[in-house]
Tab-separated table of C-alpha atoms and ligand atoms in Angstrom:
chain	number	residue	atom	x	y	z
A	13	MET	CA	0.000	0.000	0.000
A	14	PRO	CA	1.316	3.437	-0.829
A	15	SER	CA	1.550	5.988	1.963
A	16	PRO	CA	-1.831	7.811	2.188
A	17	THR	CA	-0.043	11.168	2.470
A	18	LEU	CA	1.966	10.610	-0.699
A	19	LEU	CA	-1.041	9.210	-2.571
A	20	LYS	CA	-3.025	12.318	-1.649
A	21	LYS	CA	-0.155	14.578	-2.773
A	22	TYR	CA	0.097	12.671	-6.054
A	23	ALA	CA	-3.674	12.963	-6.633
A	24	ASP	CA	-3.540	16.707	-5.922
A	25	LEU	CA	-0.627	17.000	-8.350
A	26	ALA	CA	-2.632	15.202	-11.070
A	27	VAL	CA	-5.649	17.448	-10.470
A	28	ASN	CA	-4.030	20.840	-9.895
A	29	ILE	CA	-0.822	20.735	-11.972
A	30	GLY	CA	-1.599	17.852	-14.373
A	31	ALA	CA	-5.133	18.563	-15.627
A	32	ASN	CA	-5.479	21.870	-13.758
A	33	VAL	CA	-9.157	21.129	-13.141
A	34	GLN	CA	-11.267	24.304	-13.230
A	35	PRO	CA	-14.209	25.150	-10.973
A	36	ASN	CA	-17.446	23.733	-12.391
A	37	GLN	CA	-15.617	21.575	-14.953
A	38	TYR	CA	-16.526	18.006	-15.861
A	39	VAL	CA	-13.703	15.541	-15.219
A	40	VAL	CA	-13.235	12.118	-16.774
A	41	VAL	CA	-10.796	9.748	-15.066
A	42	ARG	CA	-9.635	6.770	-17.095
A	43	ALA	CA	-8.464	4.097	-14.705
A	44	SER	CA	-8.009	0.357	-14.475
A	45	ILE	CA	-9.369	-1.762	-11.649
A	46	GLU	CA	-5.789	-1.974	-10.318
A	47	SER	CA	-5.630	1.801	-9.938
A	48	ALA	CA	-8.972	2.313	-8.175
A	49	GLU	CA	-7.337	3.648	-5.015
A	50	LEU	CA	-5.625	6.486	-6.873
A	51	ALA	CA	-8.720	7.096	-9.043
A	52	ARG	CA	-10.888	7.649	-5.946
A	53	GLU	CA	-8.265	9.946	-4.430
A	54	ILE	CA	-8.215	11.941	-7.681
A	55	ALA	CA	-12.022	12.195	-7.656
A	56	LYS	CA	-11.928	13.553	-4.084
A	57	SER	CA	-9.230	16.028	-4.967
A	58	ALA	CA	-11.120	17.174	-8.091
A	59	TYR	CA	-14.263	17.886	-6.046
A	60	GLU	CA	-12.157	19.770	-3.485
A	61	THR	CA	-10.978	21.891	-6.401
A	62	GLY	CA	-14.584	22.589	-7.448
A	63	ALA	CA	-15.180	20.043	-10.217
A	64	LYS	CA	-18.810	19.782	-11.304
A	65	ARG	CA	-18.932	16.019	-11.860
A	66	VAL	CA	-16.214	13.363	-11.940
A	67	ARG	CA	-16.757	10.165	-13.916
A	68	ILE	CA	-14.357	7.266	-13.521
A	69	ASP	CA	-14.188	4.902	-16.518
A	70	TYR	CA	-12.701	1.632	-15.301
A	71	ALA	CA	-10.963	-0.762	-17.665
A	72	ASP	CA	-9.981	-4.339	-16.884
A	73	ALA	CA	-6.985	-5.599	-18.837
A	74	TYR	CA	-7.786	-9.237	-17.975
A	75	ALA	CA	-11.378	-8.959	-19.173
A	76	SER	CA	-10.134	-7.216	-22.298
A	77	ARG	CA	-7.757	-10.138	-22.945
A	78	ILE	CA	-10.629	-12.602	-22.495
A	79	GLY	CA	-12.508	-10.536	-25.065
A	80	TYR	CA	-9.648	-10.706	-27.572
A	81	ASP	CA	-9.682	-14.495	-27.267
A	82	GLY	CA	-13.444	-14.883	-27.242
A	83	MET	CA	-14.663	-12.443	-29.885
A	84	SER	CA	-14.559	-12.848	-33.626
A	85	LEU	CA	-12.501	-10.363	-35.618
A	86	GLU	CA	-15.725	-8.874	-36.993
A	87	THR	CA	-17.188	-8.265	-33.527
A	88	LEU	CA	-13.909	-6.808	-32.264
A	89	GLN	CA	-14.109	-4.236	-35.034
A	90	GLU	CA	-17.585	-3.055	-34.049
A	91	VAL	CA	-17.486	0.319	-32.340
A	92	PRO	CA	-20.934	0.937	-30.840
A	93	ASP	CA	-22.577	4.305	-31.465
A	94	TRP	CA	-23.318	4.774	-27.762
A	95	LEU	CA	-19.570	4.694	-27.060
A	96	VAL	CA	-18.923	7.354	-29.688
A	97	ALA	CA	-21.800	9.383	-28.213
A	98	LYS	CA	-20.252	9.167	-24.753
A	99	TYR	CA	-16.957	10.623	-25.977
A	100	GLN	CA	-18.811	13.252	-28.003
A	101	ALA	CA	-20.655	14.294	-24.839
A	102	ASP	CA	-17.303	14.694	-23.057
A	103	VAL	CA	-16.129	16.959	-25.873
A	104	ASP	CA	-19.377	18.958	-25.799
A	105	ASN	CA	-19.205	19.301	-21.991
A	106	GLY	CA	-15.630	20.580	-22.112
A	107	ALA	CA	-14.532	17.767	-19.815
A	108	CYS	CA	-10.871	17.492	-18.929
A	109	LEU	CA	-9.215	14.101	-18.889
A	110	ILE	CA	-7.037	12.355	-16.316
A	111	SER	CA	-5.650	8.971	-17.421
A	112	ILE	CA	-4.022	6.575	-15.002
A	113	THR	CA	-1.675	4.087	-16.579
A	114	SER	CA	-1.104	0.832	-14.670
A	115	PRO	CA	0.065	-1.711	-17.199
A	116	ILE	CA	-0.167	-5.483	-16.852
A	117	PRO	CA	3.001	-6.549	-18.728
A	118	GLU	CA	2.501	-8.807	-21.734
A	119	ILE	CA	-1.206	-9.220	-20.969
A	120	ASN	CA	-1.941	-9.604	-24.679
A	121	LYS	CA	0.946	-11.889	-25.507
A	122	GLY	CA	-0.200	-14.532	-27.987
A	123	VAL	CA	-3.146	-12.589	-29.405
A	124	PRO	CA	-2.645	-12.598	-33.198
A	125	ALA	CA	-1.084	-9.289	-34.239
A	126	GLU	CA	-3.613	-8.797	-37.010
A	127	LYS	CA	-6.524	-9.147	-34.595
A	128	MET	CA	-5.149	-6.483	-32.259
A	129	GLN	CA	-4.299	-4.172	-35.115
A	130	LYS	CA	-7.705	-4.350	-36.792
A	131	ALA	CA	-9.546	-3.907	-33.502
A	132	SER	CA	-7.569	-0.849	-32.466
A	133	MET	CA	-7.716	0.553	-36.008
A	134	ALA	CA	-11.524	0.341	-35.965
A	135	ALA	CA	-11.686	2.062	-32.571
A	136	MET	CA	-9.208	4.759	-33.581
A	137	GLN	CA	-11.058	5.541	-36.798
A	138	LYS	CA	-14.327	6.102	-34.989
A	139	MET	CA	-12.650	7.959	-32.133
A	140	SER	CA	-10.331	10.117	-34.224
A	141	PHE	CA	-12.420	13.199	-33.351
A	142	PHE	CA	-11.627	12.617	-29.691
A	143	ARG	CA	-7.923	12.085	-30.334
A	144	GLU	CA	-7.774	15.309	-32.339
A	145	HIS	CA	-9.568	17.009	-29.460
A	146	THR	CA	-6.994	15.961	-26.855
A	147	MET	CA	-3.861	16.002	-29.032
A	148	GLY	CA	-4.921	19.419	-30.317
A	149	ASN	CA	-5.035	20.586	-26.674
A	150	ARG	CA	-8.665	21.659	-26.969
A	151	THR	CA	-9.051	20.648	-23.344
A	152	GLN	CA	-6.660	19.908	-20.478
A	153	TRP	CA	-5.480	16.322	-20.161
A	154	THR	CA	-2.865	14.468	-18.188
A	155	ILE	CA	-1.420	10.995	-17.678
A	156	VAL	CA	-0.252	9.686	-14.289
A	157	ALA	CA	0.619	6.173	-13.120
A	158	ALA	CA	-0.330	3.675	-10.426
A	159	ALA	CA	1.611	0.622	-9.278
A	160	ASN	CA	0.175	-2.886	-9.449
A	161	PRO	CA	1.741	-6.206	-8.342
A	162	GLU	CA	2.136	-7.617	-11.889
A	163	TRP	CA	3.879	-4.505	-13.176
A	164	ALA	CA	5.988	-4.339	-10.004
A	165	ALA	CA	7.067	-7.995	-10.401
A	166	LYS	CA	8.411	-7.183	-13.851
A	167	ILE	CA	10.619	-4.415	-12.423
A	168	PHE	CA	11.533	-6.105	-9.110
A	169	PRO	CA	11.419	-9.849	-9.910
A	170	ASP	CA	13.285	-10.904	-6.746
A	171	ASP	CA	10.892	-9.299	-4.248
A	172	THR	CA	7.589	-10.503	-2.802
A	173	PRO	CA	4.541	-8.969	-4.520
A	174	ASP	CA	3.913	-6.613	-1.564
A	175	THR	CA	7.507	-5.395	-1.368
A	176	ALA	CA	7.771	-5.023	-5.143
A	177	THR	CA	4.552	-3.000	-5.299
A	178	GLU	CA	5.714	-0.758	-2.475
A	179	LYS	CA	9.062	-0.233	-4.228
A	180	LEU	CA	7.272	0.679	-7.440
A	181	TRP	CA	5.092	3.249	-5.660
A	182	THR	CA	8.254	4.759	-4.157
A	183	ALA	CA	9.861	4.880	-7.608
A	184	ILE	CA	6.751	6.533	-9.078
A	185	PHE	CA	6.733	9.154	-6.319
A	186	ASN	CA	10.478	9.832	-6.702
A	187	ALA	CA	10.212	10.105	-10.469
A	188	THR	CA	7.326	12.582	-10.135
A	189	ARG	CA	8.889	14.725	-7.385
A	190	VAL	CA	6.343	13.698	-4.739
A	191	TYR	CA	7.986	13.736	-1.288
A	192	GLU	CA	6.703	13.730	2.316
A	193	ASP	CA	8.560	16.869	3.330
A	194	LYS	CA	8.168	19.021	0.226
A	195	ASP	CA	5.295	20.551	-1.697
A	196	PRO	CA	5.159	18.821	-5.100
A	197	LYS	CA	3.349	21.784	-6.647
A	198	THR	CA	6.208	24.156	-5.757
A	199	LEU	CA	8.733	21.674	-7.155
A	200	TRP	CA	6.722	21.318	-10.361
A	201	ASN	CA	6.436	25.063	-10.834
A	202	ALA	CA	10.239	25.286	-10.642
A	203	HIS	CA	10.658	22.266	-12.941
A	204	ASN	CA	8.269	23.769	-15.499
A	205	GLU	CA	10.324	26.947	-15.441
A	206	THR	CA	13.557	25.021	-16.179
A	207	LEU	CA	11.979	23.150	-19.080
A	208	GLY	CA	10.527	26.411	-20.371
A	209	SER	CA	13.883	28.188	-20.449
A	210	HIS	CA	15.368	25.206	-22.237
A	211	ASN	CA	12.706	25.293	-24.908
A	212	LYS	CA	13.376	28.982	-25.400
A	213	VAL	CA	17.053	28.433	-26.297
A	214	LEU	CA	16.142	25.707	-28.798
A	215	ASN	CA	13.345	27.815	-30.293
A	216	ASP	CA	15.714	30.742	-30.773
A	217	TYR	CA	18.155	28.571	-32.768
A	218	GLN	CA	15.441	27.217	-35.140
A	219	PHE	CA	17.789	24.428	-36.292
A	220	LYS	CA	17.375	23.047	-39.820
A	221	HIS	CA	18.235	19.610	-38.575
A	222	LEU	CA	19.605	17.618	-35.658
A	223	HIS	CA	22.308	14.984	-36.031
A	224	PHE	CA	22.311	12.079	-33.518
A	225	THR	CA	25.230	9.682	-33.056
A	226	ASN	CA	26.300	7.081	-30.488
A	227	ASP	CA	28.468	3.949	-30.197
A	228	LEU	CA	25.512	1.591	-30.548
A	229	GLY	CA	25.383	2.613	-34.202
A	230	THR	CA	22.819	5.384	-34.268
A	231	ASP	CA	23.663	7.870	-37.015
A	232	LEU	CA	20.549	9.813	-37.795
A	233	ILE	CA	19.603	13.162	-39.311
A	234	VAL	CA	16.228	14.575	-38.287
A	235	GLU	CA	15.114	17.652	-40.211
A	236	LEU	CA	12.722	19.951	-38.382
A	237	VAL	CA	9.786	21.821	-39.940
A	238	ASN	CA	10.077	25.560	-40.494
A	239	ASN	CA	8.713	27.595	-37.564
A	240	HIS	CA	8.826	24.551	-35.323
A	241	VAL	CA	8.036	25.016	-31.650
A	242	TRP	CA	9.955	23.212	-28.905
A	243	ALA	CA	7.584	22.382	-26.087
A	244	GLY	CA	7.618	20.328	-22.917
A	245	GLY	CA	6.467	20.674	-19.381
A	246	GLN	CA	3.485	22.995	-19.283
A	247	GLU	CA	1.145	23.501	-22.195
A	248	THR	CA	-1.828	25.789	-22.662
A	249	SER	CA	-5.155	24.456	-23.901
A	250	THR	CA	-6.995	26.364	-26.603
A	251	ASN	CA	-9.541	27.301	-23.907
A	252	GLY	CA	-6.744	29.046	-22.051
A	253	HIS	CA	-5.743	26.768	-19.194
A	254	VAL	CA	-2.151	25.820	-18.395
A	255	PHE	CA	-1.700	22.085	-17.768
A	256	ASN	CA	0.949	19.328	-17.634
A	257	PRO	CA	0.069	16.484	-20.041
A	258	ASN	CA	2.524	14.021	-18.530
A	259	ILE	CA	3.467	13.448	-14.912
A	260	PRO	CA	6.372	12.770	-14.963
A	261	THR	CA	7.823	14.734	-17.862
A	262	GLU	CA	11.417	15.689	-18.575
A	263	GLU	CA	11.290	16.267	-22.315
A	264	SER	CA	11.730	19.072	-24.803
A	265	PHE	CA	10.083	17.931	-28.019
A	266	THR	CA	9.288	19.307	-31.438
A	267	MET	CA	8.013	18.505	-34.927
A	268	PRO	CA	10.217	16.735	-37.464
A	269	PHE	CA	9.716	17.446	-41.167
A	270	LYS	CA	7.803	14.397	-42.407
A	271	LEU	CA	10.160	13.639	-45.324
A	272	GLY	CA	13.395	14.736	-43.654
A	273	THR	CA	14.628	11.845	-41.480
A	274	ARG	CA	17.503	9.719	-42.812
A	275	GLY	CA	19.953	7.180	-41.419
A	276	LYS	CA	19.753	4.509	-38.780
A	277	VAL	CA	18.533	4.597	-35.183
A	278	TYR	CA	18.994	1.914	-32.522
A	279	ALA	CA	16.470	1.710	-29.687
A	280	THR	CA	18.034	1.702	-26.222
A	281	LYS	CA	15.018	0.518	-24.227
A	282	PRO	CA	12.403	-2.142	-24.904
A	283	LEU	CA	9.032	-0.908	-26.095
A	284	ASP	CA	5.845	-2.273	-24.562
A	285	TYR	CA	3.239	-2.145	-27.329
A	286	GLN	CA	-0.241	-3.518	-26.670
A	287	GLY	CA	1.148	-6.006	-24.187
A	288	ASN	CA	4.082	-7.135	-26.360
A	289	LEU	CA	7.658	-6.273	-25.444
A	290	ILE	CA	9.620	-5.224	-28.528
A	291	ASP	CA	13.338	-5.396	-27.769
A	292	GLY	CA	16.721	-4.933	-29.429
A	293	PHE	CA	15.386	-3.127	-32.473
A	294	TRP	CA	16.583	-0.656	-35.078
A	295	LEU	CA	14.971	1.343	-37.852
A	296	GLU	CA	16.464	2.688	-41.046
A	297	PHE	CA	14.991	5.818	-42.599
A	298	LYS	CA	15.113	7.233	-46.107
A	299	ASP	CA	13.336	10.479	-47.048
A	300	GLY	CA	11.480	10.314	-43.745
A	301	LYS	CA	10.203	6.773	-44.186
A	302	VAL	CA	11.204	3.551	-42.409
A	303	VAL	CA	12.617	1.403	-45.226
A	304	ASP	CA	14.143	-1.387	-43.131
A	305	PHE	CA	13.950	-2.635	-39.538
A	306	ASP	CA	14.720	-5.555	-37.280
A	307	ALA	CA	14.088	-6.616	-33.675
A	308	LYS	CA	15.480	-9.341	-31.435
A	309	ALA	CA	12.079	-9.782	-29.750
A	310	SER	CA	8.503	-9.198	-30.957
A	311	LYS	CA	9.478	-8.170	-34.472
A	312	ASP	CA	5.888	-8.863	-35.553
A	313	ALA	CA	4.601	-6.295	-33.052
A	314	LEU	CA	7.056	-3.754	-34.481
A	315	ALA	CA	5.825	-4.568	-37.995
A	316	ASN	CA	2.326	-4.076	-36.639
A	317	ILE	CA	3.165	-0.529	-35.564
A	318	LEU	CA	4.838	0.292	-38.885
A	319	ASN	CA	1.980	-1.117	-40.966
A	320	PHE	CA	-0.723	0.565	-38.909
A	321	ASP	CA	-1.429	3.145	-41.619
A	322	ASP	CA	0.400	5.272	-44.207
A	323	GLY	CA	1.784	7.682	-41.611
A	324	ALA	CA	3.063	5.061	-39.192
A	325	ARG	CA	6.366	4.685	-41.056
A	326	TYR	CA	7.138	8.394	-40.609
A	327	ILE	CA	7.922	10.192	-37.391
A	328	GLY	CA	5.806	12.885	-35.755
A	329	GLU	CA	7.900	13.804	-32.726
A	330	ILE	CA	11.537	14.185	-31.748
A	331	ALA	CA	12.369	14.694	-28.061
A	332	LEU	CA	15.534	15.586	-26.174
A	333	ILE	CA	15.959	14.422	-22.602
A	334	GLN	CA	19.007	14.921	-20.472
A	335	HIS	CA	20.496	11.568	-19.419
A	336	ASP	CA	20.911	12.899	-15.873
A	337	SER	CA	17.218	13.018	-14.819
A	338	PRO	CA	15.177	11.880	-11.764
A	339	ILE	CA	13.783	8.956	-13.749
A	340	GLN	CA	17.094	7.812	-15.191
A	341	ASN	CA	18.579	8.256	-11.719
A	342	THR	CA	16.168	5.701	-10.225
A	343	GLY	CA	18.276	3.274	-12.277
A	344	LEU	CA	15.110	1.370	-13.201
A	345	LEU	CA	13.607	0.246	-16.442
A	346	PHE	CA	9.868	0.763	-15.902
A	347	TYR	CA	8.697	-1.120	-19.018
A	348	ASN	CA	6.302	1.771	-19.492
A	349	THR	CA	6.567	4.614	-21.964
A	350	LEU	CA	5.422	7.358	-19.588
A	351	PHE	CA	8.510	6.769	-17.471
A	352	ASP	CA	11.038	5.289	-19.862
A	353	GLU	CA	10.484	7.921	-22.561
A	354	ASN	CA	11.223	10.577	-19.978
A	355	ALA	CA	14.526	8.940	-19.125
A	356	SER	CA	15.867	9.060	-22.647
A	357	CYS	CA	15.835	10.877	-25.987
A	358	HIS	CA	12.947	9.491	-28.004
A	359	MET	CA	10.954	9.833	-31.187
A	360	ALA	CA	7.443	8.820	-32.126
A	361	LEU	CA	6.235	6.941	-35.153
A	362	GLY	CA	2.961	8.430	-36.299
A	363	ARG	CA	1.019	11.573	-35.695
A	364	ALA	CA	2.694	14.916	-34.972
A	365	TYR	CA	1.440	17.302	-32.300
A	366	PRO	CA	-0.056	20.403	-33.986
A	367	MET	CA	1.274	22.564	-31.135
A	368	ASN	CA	4.843	21.857	-32.341
A	369	VAL	CA	4.532	24.267	-35.270
A	370	GLN	CA	3.588	27.946	-35.004
A	371	GLY	CA	-0.175	28.364	-35.415
A	372	GLY	CA	-0.572	24.593	-35.613
A	373	THR	CA	-3.434	24.189	-33.150
A	374	SER	CA	-5.689	26.306	-35.371
A	375	MET	CA	-4.609	24.639	-38.653
A	376	ASN	CA	-6.770	22.079	-40.423
A	377	GLN	CA	-5.219	18.798	-41.587
A	378	LYS	CA	-4.404	20.122	-45.063
A	379	GLU	CA	-2.518	23.077	-43.574
A	380	LEU	CA	-0.670	20.752	-41.200
A	381	ASP	CA	0.284	18.527	-44.163
A	382	GLU	CA	1.651	21.572	-45.974
A	383	ALA	CA	3.639	22.569	-42.903
A	384	GLY	CA	5.370	19.168	-43.077
A	385	ALA	CA	3.576	17.486	-40.167
A	386	ASN	CA	3.120	13.739	-40.255
A	387	ASN	CA	-0.444	12.480	-40.006
A	388	SER	CA	-1.448	9.082	-38.702
A	389	MET	CA	-3.959	7.556	-36.348
A	390	THR	CA	-1.178	6.199	-34.199
A	391	HIS	CA	1.585	7.783	-32.108
A	392	VAL	CA	4.126	5.370	-30.626
A	393	ASP	CA	7.175	6.665	-28.780
A	394	PHE	CA	10.385	4.695	-28.548
A	395	MET	CA	13.642	5.451	-26.788
A	396	PHE	CA	17.060	5.764	-28.345
A	397	GLY	CA	18.998	8.062	-25.978
A	398	SER	CA	22.100	6.803	-24.214
A	399	GLU	CA	24.764	8.072	-21.869
A	400	ASP	CA	27.095	8.514	-24.847
A	401	ILE	CA	24.673	10.127	-27.280
A	402	ASN	CA	25.796	13.266	-29.058
A	403	VAL	CA	23.370	15.694	-30.647
A	404	THR	CA	24.495	18.451	-32.978
A	405	GLY	CA	22.133	21.135	-34.254
A	406	VAL	CA	22.736	22.550	-37.730
A	407	THR	CA	21.322	25.989	-38.485
A	408	HIS	CA	19.957	27.123	-41.856
A	409	ASP	CA	23.303	28.922	-42.370
A	410	GLY	CA	25.183	25.640	-41.881
A	411	GLU	CA	26.540	26.509	-38.443
A	412	GLU	CA	27.028	23.395	-36.261
A	413	VAL	CA	26.036	23.807	-32.622
A	414	PRO	CA	26.696	21.085	-30.022
A	415	VAL	CA	23.352	20.509	-28.271
A	416	MET	CA	24.133	17.378	-26.239
A	417	ARG	CA	27.424	15.713	-25.462
A	418	ASN	CA	27.584	12.328	-23.693
A	419	GLY	CA	23.873	12.390	-22.993
A	420	ASN	CA	23.658	15.806	-21.381
A	421	PHE	CA	22.761	19.277	-22.630
A	422	VAL	CA	25.632	21.605	-23.415
A	423	ILE	CA	23.617	24.582	-24.636
B	513	ZN	ZN1	7.643	12.795	-26.164
B	514	ZN	ZN1	5.177	11.100	-27.933
């Protein structure tokens, strides 16, 4: 069991800094049955803040797995109208969104890749309006995490379930700056300021491209779109509220030019995708597109990501993270993107964030295409940073500026 004091502080952080719930606002909490304790604490905290109504949508990863096995492919692809209507009502009500991730590792191992892909494709097509709503920052949204014994056992295999779960809660609190003797909100305000000043330096340079190299074999050029915006930490929704989409977050990220990535990149952490652990993989890019790839484990799941749709072979995000960070310093591999992506430089296959180009959040898809943004129904981050990674920025005048040396910022 996590300490009640820390759980309360974490819930307050999710509500006040994460989603920044406004008085009289509707709040939707997406939780799993494993994270009920935190979900209830978040609901309490949201009402204390003045929320109008809090709805908790519980998912059950085990029941979902039973469904994958039991349903036909046709039934799995049905997306009922009432479900679409529910999400539409959340959009119409201006609800903000708090998601709690609490993964059950490899829960979907053995489900045919095609079955998973077609089911999630059907859901994403029908729900694309909702994804555009959140990814376009038209409301405040945030993602936090809760420990569970299965996830904890993956990270601490030698401990009893109780000890492992407790250790994972401690790691989550450390990684998110939640301590007994300090006010997390004060710490997060300072952290947001640091990330903000970092983004400013990168925005002022407006690099044409970034060049990544390390000893593992990564040698990659990532061109950036014109008028790109480096963001990270706080964001502002189009309805004017400042919020933190990820707790934790350590990244400065921006928009690559869809056709401008070339070379080879080696992943440095395994990627948990729909319950499959993809490990030891690399991708080779030409004119922005993945033209070759391999993986030591779950290569079919990687192929699944890449074949998701036309945009899934192009990248939509490039993110710089200092190797020396609270998450990296826990020394743990969390087997979860929210944490692992914030420990390491990463990029995302799939959709770009409109906020990463000037004026992007008010552009339609055609305008975003013209700006060089990648479009896809998926967005999958993977990690390739390392303690020896070097990043050099090249300006439009050809000036080379060291950005990172041996994993840490030098600008
Ligand atoms: Zn990112
Ligand atoms: Zn991402």
